[in-house]
Every structure is written in structure tokens, then in C-alpha cells.
Tab-separated table of C-alpha atoms in Angstrom:
chain	number	residue	atom	x	y	z
A	284	MET	CA	-70.078	11.869	-5.426
A	285	GLN	CA	-70.139	14.021	-2.281
A	286	GLN	CA	-73.493	15.635	-1.439
A	287	PHE	CA	-73.986	19.245	-0.327
A	288	ASP	CA	-76.038	20.073	2.769
A	289	LEU	CA	-78.690	22.557	1.641
A	290	LEU	CA	-79.459	23.463	5.234
A	291	LEU	CA	-76.224	25.459	5.288
A	292	LEU	CA	-77.640	27.886	2.712
A	293	VAL	CA	-81.152	28.204	4.090
A	294	PRO	CA	-80.397	30.878	6.742
A	295	LEU	CA	-78.556	32.985	4.154
A	296	ALA	CA	-81.516	32.809	1.788
A	297	GLN	CA	-83.970	33.608	4.570
A	298	LYS	CA	-81.896	36.636	5.540
A	299	VAL	CA	-81.988	38.191	2.052
A	300	ALA	CA	-85.680	37.326	1.664
A	301	PHE	CA	-86.533	39.280	4.768
A	302	ARG	CA	-84.030	42.081	4.236
A	303	ASP	CA	-84.765	42.796	0.573
A	304	PHE	CA	-88.340	41.558	0.128
A	305	GLY	CA	-89.767	41.877	3.618
A	306	VAL	CA	-90.993	38.277	3.687
A	307	SER	CA	-90.312	35.328	5.896
A	308	VAL	CA	-89.857	32.103	3.992
A	309	THR	CA	-89.809	28.612	5.430
A	310	SER	CA	-86.835	26.318	5.264
A	311	GLU	CA	-88.853	23.935	3.118
A	312	GLU	CA	-89.704	26.627	0.547
A	313	VAL	CA	-86.095	27.717	0.259
A	314	GLU	CA	-84.865	24.134	0.002
A	315	VAL	CA	-87.085	23.501	-3.024
A	316	VAL	CA	-85.564	26.463	-4.869
A	317	LEU	CA	-81.990	25.601	-3.907
A	318	ARG	CA	-82.444	21.894	-4.674
A	319	GLY	CA	-83.709	22.725	-8.168
A	320	VAL	CA	-80.514	24.620	-8.928
A	321	LEU	CA	-77.941	22.474	-7.155
A	322	PHE	CA	-79.342	19.041	-7.923
A	323	GLU	CA	-82.387	18.409	-10.092
A	324	PRO	CA	-83.060	19.604	-12.709
A	325	LYS	CA	-80.081	22.013	-13.079
A	326	ASP	CA	-77.358	19.922	-11.325
A	327	CYS	CA	-74.945	22.785	-10.711
A	328	TRP	CA	-73.481	20.708	-7.877
A	329	GLY	CA	-72.490	17.958	-10.325
A	330	GLY	CA	-71.001	20.543	-12.678
A	331	LEU	CA	-69.029	22.025	-9.798
A	332	GLN	CA	-67.684	18.648	-8.743
A	333	MET	CA	-66.645	17.898	-12.333
A	334	GLN	CA	-65.033	21.365	-12.456
A	335	LEU	CA	-67.253	22.465	-15.350
A	336	VAL	CA	-68.341	25.567	-13.424
A	337	THR	CA	-66.731	27.614	-10.670
A	338	HIS	CA	-67.859	28.248	-7.123
A	339	ALA	CA	-68.576	31.853	-8.102
A	340	GLU	CA	-70.747	30.781	-11.041
A	341	VAL	CA	-72.822	28.422	-8.899
A	342	ALA	CA	-73.205	31.033	-6.151
A	343	ASN	CA	-74.385	33.614	-8.689
A	344	VAL	CA	-76.829	31.170	-10.297
A	345	LEU	CA	-78.254	30.378	-6.862
A	346	ALA	CA	-78.613	34.091	-6.115
A	347	ALA	CA	-80.346	34.741	-9.445
A	348	HIS	CA	-82.815	31.886	-9.033
A	349	LEU	CA	-83.555	32.825	-5.449
A	350	HIS	CA	-84.069	36.444	-6.483
A	351	ASP	CA	-86.431	35.503	-9.315
A	352	TRP	CA	-88.384	33.203	-7.010
A	353	LEU	CA	-88.746	35.940	-4.390
A	354	CYS	CA	-89.858	38.456	-7.017
A	355	GLU	CA	-92.480	36.028	-8.267
A	356	ARG	CA	-93.584	35.103	-4.758
A	357	THR	CA	-93.967	38.729	-3.668
A	358	GLN	CA	-94.998	40.031	-7.082
A	359	GLY	CA	-92.112	42.456	-6.697
A	360	ASP	CA	-90.148	44.397	-9.257
A	361	LEU	CA	-87.273	42.373	-10.736
A	362	GLY	CA	-85.092	45.461	-10.799
A	363	ALA	CA	-85.875	46.833	-7.338
A	364	VAL	CA	-83.111	44.921	-5.543
A	365	GLY	CA	-81.150	42.794	-7.957
A	366	PRO	CA	-79.059	39.769	-7.093
A	367	SER	CA	-75.948	41.845	-7.793
A	368	ALA	CA	-76.698	43.598	-4.474
A	369	TRP	CA	-76.371	40.270	-2.697
A	370	ALA	CA	-72.584	40.265	-2.424
A	371	ASP	CA	-72.855	38.896	1.116
A	372	PHE	CA	-75.049	35.989	-0.018
A	373	VAL	CA	-72.786	35.181	-2.973
A	374	SER	CA	-69.588	35.405	-0.931
A	375	SER	CA	-70.923	33.253	1.910
A	376	THR	CA	-72.324	30.731	-0.583
A	377	GLN	CA	-68.962	30.481	-2.337
A	378	ASP	CA	-67.263	29.833	1.002
A	379	LEU	CA	-69.730	27.048	1.851
A	380	LEU	CA	-69.348	25.466	-1.591
A	381	ARG	CA	-65.546	25.600	-1.365
A	382	ALA	CA	-65.601	23.985	2.078
A	383	ALA	CA	-67.863	21.208	0.782
A	384	THR	CA	-65.726	20.457	-2.284
A	385	GLY	CA	-62.464	20.488	-0.380
């Protein structure tokens, strides 16, 4: 099974963290969040490769988890800037996932 390079998503996540939450996050911190969704324990990447979920669904799940993590980390309001405002993150993530799954 082909693996996905998390480092492709890290700059996108760092951009929204700074833009919407005013925080700088390390690559390592972001990787932990993304890895938990794409691989273990959620395994959205496996579901995507087995065509059980779509690229859009995985991108939106990643955005939601990243958003929740940033809210928790900054003790911010969950509704202040929701993941639905992250169309750029979701669109770019979908493109990267499509490229990786051929």
C-alpha cells in the first residue's frame, strides 16, 4: 500500500494555524495530528486507498481535527473560525491526496 508524505501537508497546516489562530506550530506537532487522522488510529489513508471514503471527505476530516487541535491548544472558541472557512486548506489537501493516489 502506497504511503502518503505528511510533510506535504505541514506548510498548509502551519499557514492556517498562524492565519486563524495567531500561533506558530512546529512541523513535529502538526505531523502528530495529521498522522493520527491519516494513519493510526483513524486510518483515513487506508480508507481512501480502498475507496471507502473520498478525497474531499479525508480533506475535511483533516481540517476538522486540525481545527479542534488548534482550538484546544490556544484555548480558542470553536466557532470563531470554523474549518468550513478553510476552503484553501481543504482544496489544496484534496489535490495532494489525489496526486498521491494516482
